XYZ file of C-alpha atoms in Angstrom:
735
model
C -22.393 -1.739 47.828
C -18.894 -2.743 46.270
C -20.680 -5.428 44.090
C -23.512 -3.167 42.817
C -21.017 -0.399 41.818
C -18.947 -3.064 39.884
C -21.784 -4.285 38.193
C -23.192 -0.507 37.373
C -19.801 0.157 35.985
C -19.835 -2.773 33.726
C -23.125 -2.174 32.496
C -22.625 1.188 31.678
C -19.496 0.088 29.861
C -21.345 -2.484 27.950
C -23.913 0.036 27.301
C -21.325 2.340 25.733
C -20.118 -0.857 23.297
C -23.714 -1.559 22.412
C -24.494 1.703 21.086
C -20.809 1.906 19.298
C -21.922 -1.864 17.847
C -25.036 -0.703 16.466
C -23.619 2.692 15.062
C -20.925 0.639 13.335
C -23.934 -1.216 11.380
C -24.753 2.133 9.758
C -21.487 3.421 9.273
C -18.769 1.123 8.067
C -15.257 1.099 7.365
C -13.359 -1.789 5.543
C -9.761 -2.108 7.553
C -8.648 -4.983 9.862
C -9.273 -3.596 13.018
C -6.522 -4.545 14.924
C -3.161 -6.291 14.660
C -2.593 -7.607 18.262
C -3.167 -11.362 19.122
C -5.751 -13.065 21.137
C -5.280 -15.828 23.884
C -8.043 -17.729 25.072
C -9.306 -21.156 26.316
C -10.867 -23.279 29.112
C -9.104 -24.122 32.537
C -10.433 -27.588 33.835
C -9.675 -30.038 36.641
C -8.258 -33.321 36.600
C -11.537 -34.705 36.024
C -12.354 -32.453 32.965
C -14.843 -30.213 35.110
C -14.602 -26.361 34.410
C -13.117 -23.999 37.178
C -15.020 -20.695 37.466
C -12.697 -17.931 38.640
C -9.137 -19.128 38.072
C -6.758 -16.184 37.453
C -4.511 -16.102 34.471
C -1.329 -13.679 34.681
C -0.141 -13.393 31.246
C 3.054 -11.806 31.446
C 5.366 -10.820 27.966
C 8.639 -12.040 28.627
C 10.498 -9.233 26.291
C 8.633 -6.420 28.209
C 7.487 -7.493 31.503
C 3.929 -6.010 30.735
C 1.321 -8.229 32.557
C -2.494 -8.637 31.988
C -4.834 -10.562 34.249
C -7.839 -12.457 33.595
C -10.469 -14.417 35.246
C -12.408 -17.379 34.047
C -15.998 -17.234 34.096
C -18.769 -19.872 35.150
C -17.898 -21.815 31.867
C -14.197 -22.091 32.890
C -13.648 -19.865 29.872
C -10.998 -16.849 29.295
C -9.999 -14.460 26.876
C -7.197 -12.038 26.533
C -7.407 -9.761 23.474
C -4.958 -7.364 21.433
C -1.923 -8.460 23.190
C 1.301 -7.600 21.573
C 3.014 -10.161 19.995
C 5.692 -11.730 21.209
C 7.210 -14.517 23.758
C 4.580 -14.767 27.095
C 4.465 -17.000 30.153
C 1.467 -17.855 31.596
C 0.357 -18.284 35.177
C -2.737 -19.741 36.141
C -3.649 -20.206 39.962
C -7.365 -21.131 41.403
C -8.445 -21.881 45.081
C -7.749 -25.524 45.817
C -4.920 -26.215 42.814
C -1.681 -25.995 42.403
C -0.073 -22.703 40.438
C 0.841 -24.076 36.926
C 3.126 -21.822 35.133
C 2.926 -22.307 30.945
C 6.276 -21.243 29.479
C 7.225 -20.875 25.677
C 4.150 -19.314 24.291
C 4.653 -17.258 21.538
C 1.859 -15.076 19.918
C 1.944 -13.830 16.603
C 0.312 -10.870 14.802
C -3.747 -10.821 14.530
C -3.233 -14.544 15.945
C -6.301 -16.553 17.752
C -4.214 -18.861 19.903
C -6.095 -21.572 22.244
C -4.688 -22.578 25.734
C -6.258 -24.991 27.376
C -4.712 -26.281 30.951
C -5.901 -28.545 33.484
C -4.922 -27.746 37.123
C -3.387 -30.120 39.035
C -5.008 -30.420 43.049
C -2.790 -29.079 45.579
C -2.036 -25.733 47.376
C -1.124 -22.252 45.751
C 2.469 -22.461 46.871
C 3.086 -25.640 44.878
C 3.681 -24.600 41.409
C 4.017 -26.841 38.169
C 5.894 -25.494 35.588
C 5.442 -26.642 32.082
C 8.198 -25.800 29.806
C 7.328 -27.672 26.719
C 6.200 -25.160 24.079
C 2.412 -24.785 23.564
C 0.707 -25.728 20.669
C 0.461 -23.478 17.733
C -2.064 -24.655 16.126
C -4.811 -21.975 15.816
C -7.725 -23.613 17.438
C -10.202 -20.854 17.536
C -10.703 -19.335 14.261
C -11.592 -20.313 10.359
C -9.315 -17.878 8.754
C -6.518 -19.191 6.765
C -3.505 -17.573 7.268
C 0.800 -17.959 7.610
C 2.656 -16.112 9.807
C 6.402 -14.448 8.798
C 8.129 -13.865 12.193
C 11.090 -11.256 12.998
C 13.849 -14.422 12.128
C 12.408 -15.124 8.723
C 12.254 -11.602 8.145
C 15.965 -10.870 9.369
C 17.950 -14.317 8.268
C 16.225 -14.311 4.806
C 18.424 -13.092 1.621
C 15.852 -10.612 0.046
C 16.732 -8.601 -2.934
C 16.396 -5.514 -1.779
C 15.640 -6.112 1.533
C 12.071 -5.777 1.083
C 9.755 -7.133 3.862
C 6.543 -7.601 1.666
C 8.302 -9.889 -0.722
C 8.212 -12.525 1.931
C 4.688 -12.540 1.361
C 5.289 -15.085 -1.322
C 6.014 -17.799 1.352
C 3.057 -18.005 1.913
C 0.431 -20.568 0.093
C -1.906 -18.882 -2.458
C 0.721 -15.678 -2.841
C 2.333 -14.950 -5.973
C 4.527 -11.928 -7.108
C 3.248 -10.616 -10.612
C 6.267 -10.445 -12.786
C 5.117 -9.354 -15.823
C 5.224 -5.585 -14.930
C 6.065 -2.925 -16.896
C 9.746 -1.761 -16.304
C 10.169 1.797 -14.092
C 11.972 2.894 -16.995
C 9.302 2.590 -19.521
C 7.698 6.133 -18.250
C 4.286 6.946 -16.374
C 2.262 3.740 -16.828
C 4.218 2.135 -14.105
C 4.308 4.540 -11.795
C 0.703 5.320 -12.136
C 0.013 2.121 -10.843
C 1.949 2.615 -8.007
C 5.443 1.810 -7.249
C 5.098 -0.969 -4.307
C 4.569 -4.952 -4.423
C 2.137 -5.872 -7.116
C 1.019 -9.438 -5.236
C -1.875 -11.450 -6.140
C -3.649 -13.284 -3.302
C -5.780 -16.410 -4.122
C -6.252 -15.004 -7.683
C -7.415 -11.423 -6.762
C -5.929 -8.365 -8.440
C -2.861 -6.401 -6.480
C -5.387 -3.610 -5.764
C -7.827 -5.707 -4.128
C -5.344 -6.052 -1.364
C -4.755 -4.673 1.662
C -1.423 -3.752 3.737
C -1.801 -2.938 7.595
C 0.853 -1.452 9.854
C 0.008 -1.247 13.066
C -3.649 -1.699 12.566
C -3.526 1.271 10.007
C -4.115 0.813 6.063
C -0.957 1.808 4.534
C -2.297 1.150 0.868
C -0.861 3.780 -1.935
C -2.785 6.496 -4.169
C -3.585 3.209 -6.561
C -4.752 0.988 -3.906
C -1.532 -0.802 -4.213
C 0.959 -2.011 -1.979
C 3.503 0.291 -0.410
C 6.845 1.033 -1.536
C 9.555 3.460 -2.767
C 10.737 4.647 -6.336
C 12.354 1.625 -6.754
C 9.811 -0.848 -5.972
C 11.110 -1.792 -2.216
C 9.204 -1.656 1.034
C 12.392 -0.943 3.325
C 12.507 -1.460 7.262
C 13.112 -5.308 7.377
C 14.816 -4.298 10.789
C 11.650 -2.424 12.214
C 8.902 -5.215 11.404
C 8.621 -7.709 14.436
C 6.484 -9.915 12.326
C 3.657 -9.866 9.501
C 0.673 -12.238 8.756
C -0.874 -13.035 5.366
C -4.544 -13.767 5.521
C -5.884 -15.393 2.018
C -9.245 -16.377 2.869
C -12.072 -17.192 5.459
C -11.091 -14.116 7.555
C -13.473 -12.590 9.986
C -15.902 -9.469 10.022
C -13.017 -7.313 11.543
C -11.345 -7.473 8.330
C -12.157 -5.149 5.427
C -11.086 -2.705 2.858
C -10.446 -5.493 0.464
C -12.009 -8.549 -1.397
C -8.366 -10.335 -1.971
C -5.886 -10.837 0.794
C -4.721 -8.916 4.082
C -0.508 -8.564 4.896
C -0.918 -7.581 8.175
C 2.150 -6.353 9.708
C 3.466 -4.971 12.958
C 6.306 -2.641 13.868
C 9.427 -3.786 16.547
C 9.038 -2.183 19.756
C 11.892 -1.702 22.652
C 12.056 -4.063 25.561
C 13.545 -4.619 28.756
C 16.978 -5.425 27.262
C 18.754 -3.098 24.817
C 19.165 -4.484 21.485
C 20.241 -3.259 18.066
C 22.604 -3.843 15.021
C 24.395 -2.146 12.225
C 24.651 -3.349 8.750
C 25.756 -2.821 5.300
C 25.034 -5.103 2.050
C 27.083 -4.049 -1.154
C 26.553 -4.934 -5.078
C 28.356 -3.858 -7.879
C 28.756 -4.833 -11.546
C 32.170 -7.075 -10.711
C 29.707 -9.685 -9.594
C 27.528 -9.283 -12.473
C 27.639 -10.702 -16.049
C 26.093 -9.222 -18.980
C 22.675 -10.298 -20.171
C 21.865 -11.615 -23.479
C 20.503 -8.645 -24.968
C 22.875 -6.370 -24.326
C 25.833 -8.509 -25.705
C 23.789 -9.111 -28.650
C 23.516 -5.106 -29.037
C 27.157 -4.947 -28.289
C 26.159 -2.696 -25.398
C 29.137 -2.541 -22.604
C 28.134 -3.758 -19.234
C 26.161 -1.465 -17.296
C 27.378 0.063 -14.005
C 25.691 -0.940 -10.972
C 26.873 -0.059 -7.492
C 24.660 -0.474 -4.839
C 25.055 0.234 -0.965
C 22.513 -0.887 1.646
C 23.053 0.164 5.069
C 21.592 0.930 8.366
C 21.150 0.703 12.132
C 18.467 -0.242 14.498
C 18.607 -0.208 18.228
C 15.649 -0.255 21.113
C 15.653 -0.279 24.823
C 13.831 0.451 28.047
C 13.679 4.416 29.231
C 11.794 2.911 32.361
C 12.027 -0.904 32.847
C 8.550 -2.657 32.447
C 6.753 0.459 31.499
C 8.614 2.764 28.623
C 10.300 1.577 25.538
C 11.456 2.870 22.579
C 12.700 1.785 19.324
C 14.281 3.483 16.115
C 15.237 2.112 12.628
C 17.228 3.952 9.648
C 18.112 2.576 6.521
C 19.951 4.069 3.336
C 20.238 3.308 -0.288
C 23.124 4.643 -2.168
C 22.745 3.288 -6.191
C 24.092 3.835 -9.333
C 22.634 1.433 -11.970
C 23.441 1.361 -15.580
C 20.939 1.607 -17.957
C 22.094 0.339 -21.440
C 19.694 1.215 -24.293
C 19.983 1.172 -28.270
C 17.933 3.205 -30.491
C 17.904 4.101 -34.004
C 18.891 7.298 -35.442
C 19.498 8.924 -38.892
C 22.798 7.825 -40.706
C 25.573 10.432 -40.957
C 24.360 10.474 -44.649
C 21.010 10.655 -44.073
C 21.585 13.744 -41.737
C 23.356 15.735 -44.605
C 19.954 14.721 -47.109
C 21.940 11.821 -49.054
C 19.336 9.008 -48.847
C 20.323 5.234 -49.298
C 18.264 4.886 -52.518
C 20.690 7.526 -54.065
C 18.350 10.652 -53.435
C 19.668 13.831 -52.458
C 17.245 16.273 -50.211
C 17.818 19.991 -49.682
C 17.435 19.557 -45.372
C 14.767 22.455 -44.064
C 17.251 24.638 -41.855
C 15.103 24.113 -38.593
C 15.567 20.573 -38.914
C 19.316 21.177 -39.558
C 18.832 22.408 -35.955
C 16.528 19.709 -35.016
C 19.200 17.166 -36.076
C 21.288 18.147 -33.123
C 18.883 16.232 -30.671
C 19.745 12.857 -32.250
C 23.285 11.823 -31.248
C 25.617 10.182 -34.327
C 25.619 6.627 -34.665
C 28.104 4.268 -32.811
C 27.048 1.147 -33.954
C 26.061 -0.730 -37.016
C 24.319 1.475 -40.214
C 21.460 -0.114 -42.097
C 20.378 2.234 -44.898
C 19.274 5.660 -43.896
C 19.501 4.669 -39.861
C 22.321 3.452 -37.707
C 22.302 2.428 -33.887
C 22.984 4.673 -31.135
C 24.491 2.597 -28.116
C 24.349 4.493 -24.748
C 24.560 3.439 -21.112
C 23.209 6.080 -18.729
C 22.860 5.702 -14.991
C 19.654 5.886 -12.540
C 21.048 7.587 -9.711
C 18.841 6.390 -6.394
C 19.352 7.899 -2.670
C 16.614 6.874 -0.542
C 16.364 7.454 3.059
C 14.107 5.340 5.748
C 13.593 6.046 9.085
C 11.131 4.756 11.837
C 10.528 5.351 15.325
C 8.080 3.639 18.209
C 7.853 4.582 21.498
C 5.277 2.179 23.829
C 3.987 3.441 27.447
C 2.390 1.518 30.194
C 0.425 3.999 32.067
C -1.202 1.614 34.823
C -2.084 -1.967 34.427
C -5.297 -0.861 32.787
C -3.950 1.530 30.229
C -1.100 1.778 27.709
C -0.492 3.102 24.420
C 2.016 3.406 21.767
C 2.864 5.673 18.821
C 4.856 4.712 15.819
C 5.916 7.423 12.800
C 7.628 6.097 9.634
C 9.270 8.438 6.958
C 10.967 6.954 3.609
C 11.940 9.357 0.517
C 13.640 7.903 -2.560
C 14.069 10.568 -5.675
C 15.668 8.951 -8.488
C 17.097 10.694 -12.204
C 18.306 9.269 -15.327
C 18.824 10.574 -18.750
C 16.475 9.178 -21.656
C 17.777 7.104 -24.465
C 19.565 9.824 -26.524
C 21.130 11.339 -23.245
C 18.796 14.251 -24.042
C 17.149 15.506 -20.529
C 17.539 14.260 -16.874
C 13.937 12.423 -15.938
C 12.964 12.253 -12.280
C 11.043 10.147 -10.689
C 10.619 10.260 -6.688
C 8.356 9.012 -3.688
C 8.138 10.415 0.091
C 5.806 8.071 2.394
C 4.913 9.435 5.669
C 2.898 6.794 8.138
C 1.730 7.393 11.971
C -0.196 6.003 14.388
C -1.358 6.313 17.937
C -3.046 3.435 19.603
C -4.599 3.422 23.350
C -5.319 0.315 24.952
C -7.861 0.419 28.269
C -9.056 -2.521 30.163
C -12.261 -2.018 31.762
C -12.481 -5.267 33.582
C -10.945 -8.945 32.791
C -14.079 -9.631 30.382
C -14.237 -5.928 28.705
C -11.130 -4.048 26.994
C -11.350 -1.519 24.360
C -8.944 -0.325 21.891
C -9.141 3.102 20.094
C -6.572 4.221 17.468
C -5.542 7.070 14.984
C -3.356 6.772 11.636
C -2.289 8.741 9.010
C -0.679 7.668 5.972
C 0.795 9.958 3.261
C 2.285 9.611 -0.101
C 3.860 12.389 -2.434
C 5.037 11.082 -5.854
C 6.734 12.674 -9.117
C 6.388 10.335 -11.787
C 8.822 10.857 -14.733
C 9.191 14.313 -15.082
C 11.948 16.134 -17.182
C 13.907 18.103 -14.524
C 16.823 19.399 -16.175
C 18.358 19.719 -19.916
C 21.470 17.875 -20.784
C 21.432 18.899 -24.649
C 21.058 22.776 -24.653
C 18.466 21.910 -27.563
C 15.940 20.635 -25.043
C 15.399 24.161 -23.700
C 15.167 25.710 -27.217
C 11.622 27.431 -27.599
C 12.142 27.558 -31.223
C 11.835 24.042 -31.908
C 8.578 23.947 -30.340
C 5.128 23.523 -31.760
C 3.328 24.217 -28.615
C 2.832 27.353 -26.805
C 5.195 27.883 -24.043
C 7.058 24.751 -24.908
C 9.920 23.095 -26.184
C 10.603 20.447 -28.506
C 8.102 17.841 -29.184
C 8.030 14.003 -29.186
C 9.103 13.476 -32.626
C 8.236 10.222 -34.246
C 9.589 9.006 -37.819
C 8.515 5.880 -39.270
C 11.243 3.468 -39.705
C 13.558 5.233 -37.212
C 12.245 5.949 -34.373
C 9.682 5.487 -31.917
C 9.976 9.021 -29.957
C 12.541 11.321 -28.987
C 12.662 15.127 -27.630
C 10.448 16.047 -24.963
C 8.815 13.818 -22.285
C 7.417 10.710 -23.216
C 3.673 10.168 -22.731
C 4.260 13.327 -20.121
C 4.478 13.383 -16.354
C 2.278 12.855 -13.310
C 1.958 13.955 -9.774
C 0.014 12.253 -7.098
C -0.377 13.247 -3.287
C -2.442 10.865 -1.144
C -3.649 11.690 2.289
C -5.607 9.003 4.253
C -6.896 10.152 7.862
C -7.988 7.070 9.880
C -9.715 6.624 13.022
C -10.622 3.206 14.679
C -12.571 1.887 17.884
C -12.896 -2.016 18.866
C -14.182 -3.306 22.213
C -13.993 -7.084 23.206
C -16.358 -8.404 25.604
C -16.116 -12.068 27.044
C -19.753 -13.494 27.836
C -20.152 -17.273 28.783
C -19.008 -18.940 25.883
C -18.898 -15.951 23.606
C -16.041 -13.564 22.733
C -17.456 -10.936 21.124
C -15.828 -8.146 19.210
C -17.508 -4.779 18.267
C -15.683 -2.419 15.887
C -16.363 0.978 13.744
C -13.780 2.982 11.868
C -13.478 6.056 9.495
C -10.962 6.520 6.832
C -11.123 10.236 5.062
C -9.256 10.117 1.337
C -7.713 13.232 -0.252
C -6.136 12.248 -3.343
C -4.766 15.249 -5.380
C -3.564 14.054 -8.778
C -2.119 16.076 -11.712
C -1.574 14.319 -15.091
C 0.121 16.172 -18.246
C 0.099 13.998 -21.047
C 1.642 15.027 -24.084
C 2.345 18.721 -22.910
C 4.604 19.606 -26.029
C 3.033 17.577 -28.451
C 3.680 14.089 -30.424
C 4.856 15.105 -34.135
C 4.702 12.151 -36.369
C 6.335 11.909 -39.532
C 5.515 9.294 -42.515
C 9.223 9.069 -43.860
C 12.450 10.251 -43.267
C 12.070 12.227 -46.438
C 9.128 14.126 -44.855
C 10.986 14.733 -41.592
C 13.888 16.331 -43.760
C 11.428 18.611 -45.535
C 10.241 19.498 -42.524
C 6.702 17.981 -43.490
C 4.943 16.447 -40.472
C 1.604 14.354 -40.967
C -0.059 14.722 -37.693
C 0.151 16.576 -34.429
C -1.144 15.384 -31.110
C -1.044 17.262 -27.756
C -2.976 17.891 -24.554
C -4.592 21.356 -24.982
C -2.578 23.142 -22.381
C -6.198 24.727 -20.976
C -7.292 21.501 -20.159
C -4.268 20.392 -18.563
C -5.695 20.856 -14.449
C -5.475 19.097 -11.063
C -7.906 16.829 -9.901
C -8.377 16.579 -6.309
C -10.448 13.526 -5.242
C -12.221 13.209 -2.132
C -13.830 9.967 -0.359
C -14.726 8.706 3.074
C -15.159 5.083 3.892
C -17.263 4.509 6.836
C -18.185 0.823 8.663
C -18.385 -1.207 11.527
C -18.542 -5.383 12.395
C -19.584 -7.238 15.105
C -17.904 -10.684 15.097
C -19.097 -13.626 18.009
C -16.539 -16.471 18.600
C -18.530 -18.950 19.991
C -17.019 -22.289 21.783
C -19.907 -24.574 21.099
C -17.514 -27.291 22.617
C -14.314 -27.751 23.980
C -13.054 -29.051 20.532
C -15.349 -26.520 18.260
C -15.372 -23.021 17.810
C -17.946 -21.161 15.562
C -16.927 -17.684 13.938
C -20.230 -15.664 13.250
C -19.718 -11.771 11.919
C -21.552 -9.260 10.089
C -19.636 -6.338 8.923
C -20.981 -3.445 7.046
C -18.945 -1.056 5.062
C -19.598 1.806 2.350
C -18.041 4.474 0.927
C -19.276 7.873 -0.114
C -19.726 9.187 -3.834
C -16.596 10.290 -4.930
C -16.189 14.049 -5.341
C -13.794 16.540 -7.169
C -12.979 19.962 -5.554
C -13.328 21.712 -8.780
C -16.452 20.047 -9.530
C -14.716 18.189 -12.569
C -16.235 14.794 -12.665
C -19.004 13.584 -15.091
C -20.554 10.615 -16.898
C -23.203 10.459 -19.403
C -26.263 8.182 -19.092
C -26.515 8.182 -22.774
C -23.714 8.494 -25.255
C -25.919 11.055 -27.263
C -26.311 13.450 -23.932
C -24.841 16.827 -24.333
C -21.200 17.179 -22.351
C -21.741 18.461 -18.804
C -18.859 19.722 -16.952
C -19.872 18.196 -13.387
C -22.546 16.036 -11.804
C -24.476 14.015 -14.141
C -25.766 14.431 -17.608
C -29.552 13.878 -15.615
C -32.590 14.815 -18.060
C -33.884 16.886 -15.179
C -30.510 18.467 -14.150
C -27.986 19.358 -16.673
C -24.902 21.919 -16.225
C -23.934 22.232 -19.682
C -20.463 24.606 -20.442
C -21.922 28.008 -22.363
C -20.412 31.348 -22.215
C -22.920 32.522 -19.775
C -22.269 29.621 -17.516
C -18.686 28.417 -18.225
C -16.956 25.609 -17.098
C -15.602 25.678 -13.435
C -18.393 28.403 -12.644
C -20.723 28.665 -9.461
C -23.391 26.926 -11.661
C -21.716 23.569 -10.563
C -23.125 23.987 -7.153
C -26.231 21.376 -6.188
C -25.802 19.497 -9.162
C -26.583 15.767 -8.664
C -23.918 13.137 -7.495
C -21.266 11.366 -9.732
C -22.703 8.294 -9.575
C -25.507 6.435 -7.604
C -24.002 4.752 -4.548
C -23.802 1.167 -5.160
C -22.231 0.669 -1.881
C -24.879 1.468 0.747
C -25.981 -2.418 0.944
C -22.673 -3.761 1.315
C -23.627 -6.465 4.049
C -21.062 -8.885 4.483
C -21.959 -12.116 6.550
C -18.871 -14.205 7.876
C -19.135 -17.881 8.765
C -16.789 -20.322 9.828
C -15.503 -22.961 12.302
C -12.413 -24.690 13.562
C -12.699 -27.923 15.101
C -10.218 -29.970 16.641
C -11.481 -33.584 16.035
C -9.115 -35.376 18.486
C -9.137 -32.536 20.864
C -5.289 -32.500 21.525
C -4.783 -29.311 20.372
C -2.739 -30.807 17.207
C -5.189 -31.042 14.379
C -7.864 -28.144 13.337
C -10.161 -28.679 10.450
C -11.561 -25.341 9.099
C -14.181 -24.269 6.940
C -16.028 -21.291 6.167
C -18.253 -18.560 3.846
C -17.974 -15.175 3.710
C -19.232 -12.167 1.165
C -16.704 -9.786 0.283
C -17.051 -6.350 -1.391
C -14.988 -4.133 -4.025
C -15.312 -0.447 -2.989
C -14.728 2.005 -5.960
C -12.065 3.769 -4.340
C -10.565 7.278 -5.887
C -7.283 5.062 -7.208
C -9.476 3.821 -9.625
C -10.455 6.974 -11.070
C -7.355 8.401 -12.148
C -7.017 7.469 -15.497
C -10.848 7.676 -16.142
C -11.271 11.486 -14.847
C -7.833 12.749 -15.167
C -6.850 12.146 -18.440
C -10.380 11.702 -20.280
C -12.822 14.270 -21.976
C -14.636 16.560 -21.241
C -12.141 18.108 -18.464
C -9.050 16.507 -20.250
C -9.080 17.271 -23.792
C -6.131 15.869 -26.402
C -6.201 17.615 -29.788
C -4.918 15.645 -33.314
C -4.801 17.365 -36.350
C -3.308 16.251 -39.802
C -1.581 18.350 -42.394
C -4.663 17.632 -45.330
C -5.776 21.006 -44.782
C -2.723 23.082 -42.901
C 0.766 22.185 -42.914
C 2.200 21.298 -39.834
C 6.076 21.897 -39.624
C 8.567 22.274 -36.434
C 9.416 25.667 -35.120
C 6.136 27.140 -36.389
């Protein structure tokens, strides 16, 4: 009777998993599903014959939490989703001595193989193996490398950015040709985090994961603060970098996967306090600053923090917390061209005298006086401002073992980093800031020694202000009499032969608000020589973006003479009524099935299928459009379908309810995203010291919201930028 009840419960659980697996083939997501490790292998007797019914007790030496599994009729066992860390495994079977294998280290996402041969004897006899278990992964074709906690803590990291350690892995390189943060909005619009190319892929084709949740930012780039670092070195237990041949459980990427797990508390209290100091006394001036006779830039950086963890209840409840702060003042040495003192009075180097227009006389107060070499009508103004950064990073993790079959953990991360700096004329203060929040909650349940399930929810939020003017240093920056646009101030003024721009905010500013809601479920089933994984997940993405391009206008003068005469050549500006927010919405859904088949003792075949798709991008205000033909009239929402056109007219203005029911933005190309995976891992000598791997896989690039920012947030017909010249109407400052 008891056996029948167990069988019924097992079949019911299997039915649930099968239904979820089948459903996942029609509802797909793209994230690597779990961050835990898997320990599997074969138990045999001295003759090499397999032992069925052997019991393995797998104990985490740091937390005391134990997982128990039993070998099947083929002598195989599998323990999935184990928390990375140090382990001890005790194997017992009737008629054999108990064997204890010590010094087993499981890493994040690893599929570790441990084959053990038991000796004939009694259970009271114990054989202890103290030699470290082989670290070669014999159960997967995935090409990966692990960065463990000691490396994370001991490596001399500039800024203590843990993601920068990914470059220690073969095939991973940092992109060094990025725009500097002080160049304006283009850098921030691409994301502030690490820019890595993995196996030749673009930086936006990677997936960054923390505790099983995707933590990519609004641009689909790597996580990071406004100064380009991802803090929390002391809060990261370890991470792996998957560069190729990864199985069907991994998705949302066609590049690589950076898979990290946060540090948890253990049965022993542990912690640290630290501070790192850098300043300009330890630095030399660079070549270009010396060439321009710029003073050595001020640089003061204090990076400090504390981390601690321990038990609330031994072997059951653990907590860990980390705080890290940065206080930085970094000099920004800049040299710019300005009109010479003589030219400001109208006395040009060619001997010409100009009666300077009165409004220009006032506007010249924006230009600082030259403090360097003078060449003709222009001189050098050298200025060393300071970029002030105050970053605070917090993270917390709690683990709780409810019972021998149930456990859960929760993590929360908060990181806020604003900085402000003056422009190159010490005219206005400009601010950029990032605020990140990441949360995860995971529950693990073991139905039986051969069936386990993991359910997880996650949240990832980014709030970014990118290069926005926040205050005036020079009072003229808030003087409306110098404006050329309604409700604005001094424009971005460009004078041929003198300067590239001055006044206003160069290239405008942008805001990014990213919210990602995630849910996952994964099941692990061992059947004979097959270790099966099923999973599905959903990620709902809400991206609210706002871009104000040239809000004060760009005023161009062909020469200094034209400028002094207040005779502009052209005016370019974003039309005020077309500078509006965008609210992008999209959902990724998906699922996978993966079979790690122990075809022979020394040969594992990995076969899987992933299906992932995302919904067609929508915009909350109906401000998405495309044209089938370049000659089609401009719609204001939906598509310019010949049967269904929605043209902006006085009777049906843009943004009216007439947009309801229009065709989608594009036909969905992701509906056929079936991604087969195949690989093998072969141990030719059968001694666990060598692995030969190979594989084949198909990956897809999803059209995510971050790719649409420039195309839709700053393009016609919902964003219009006007350009006029003085051929018909004179263009003047202050008019």
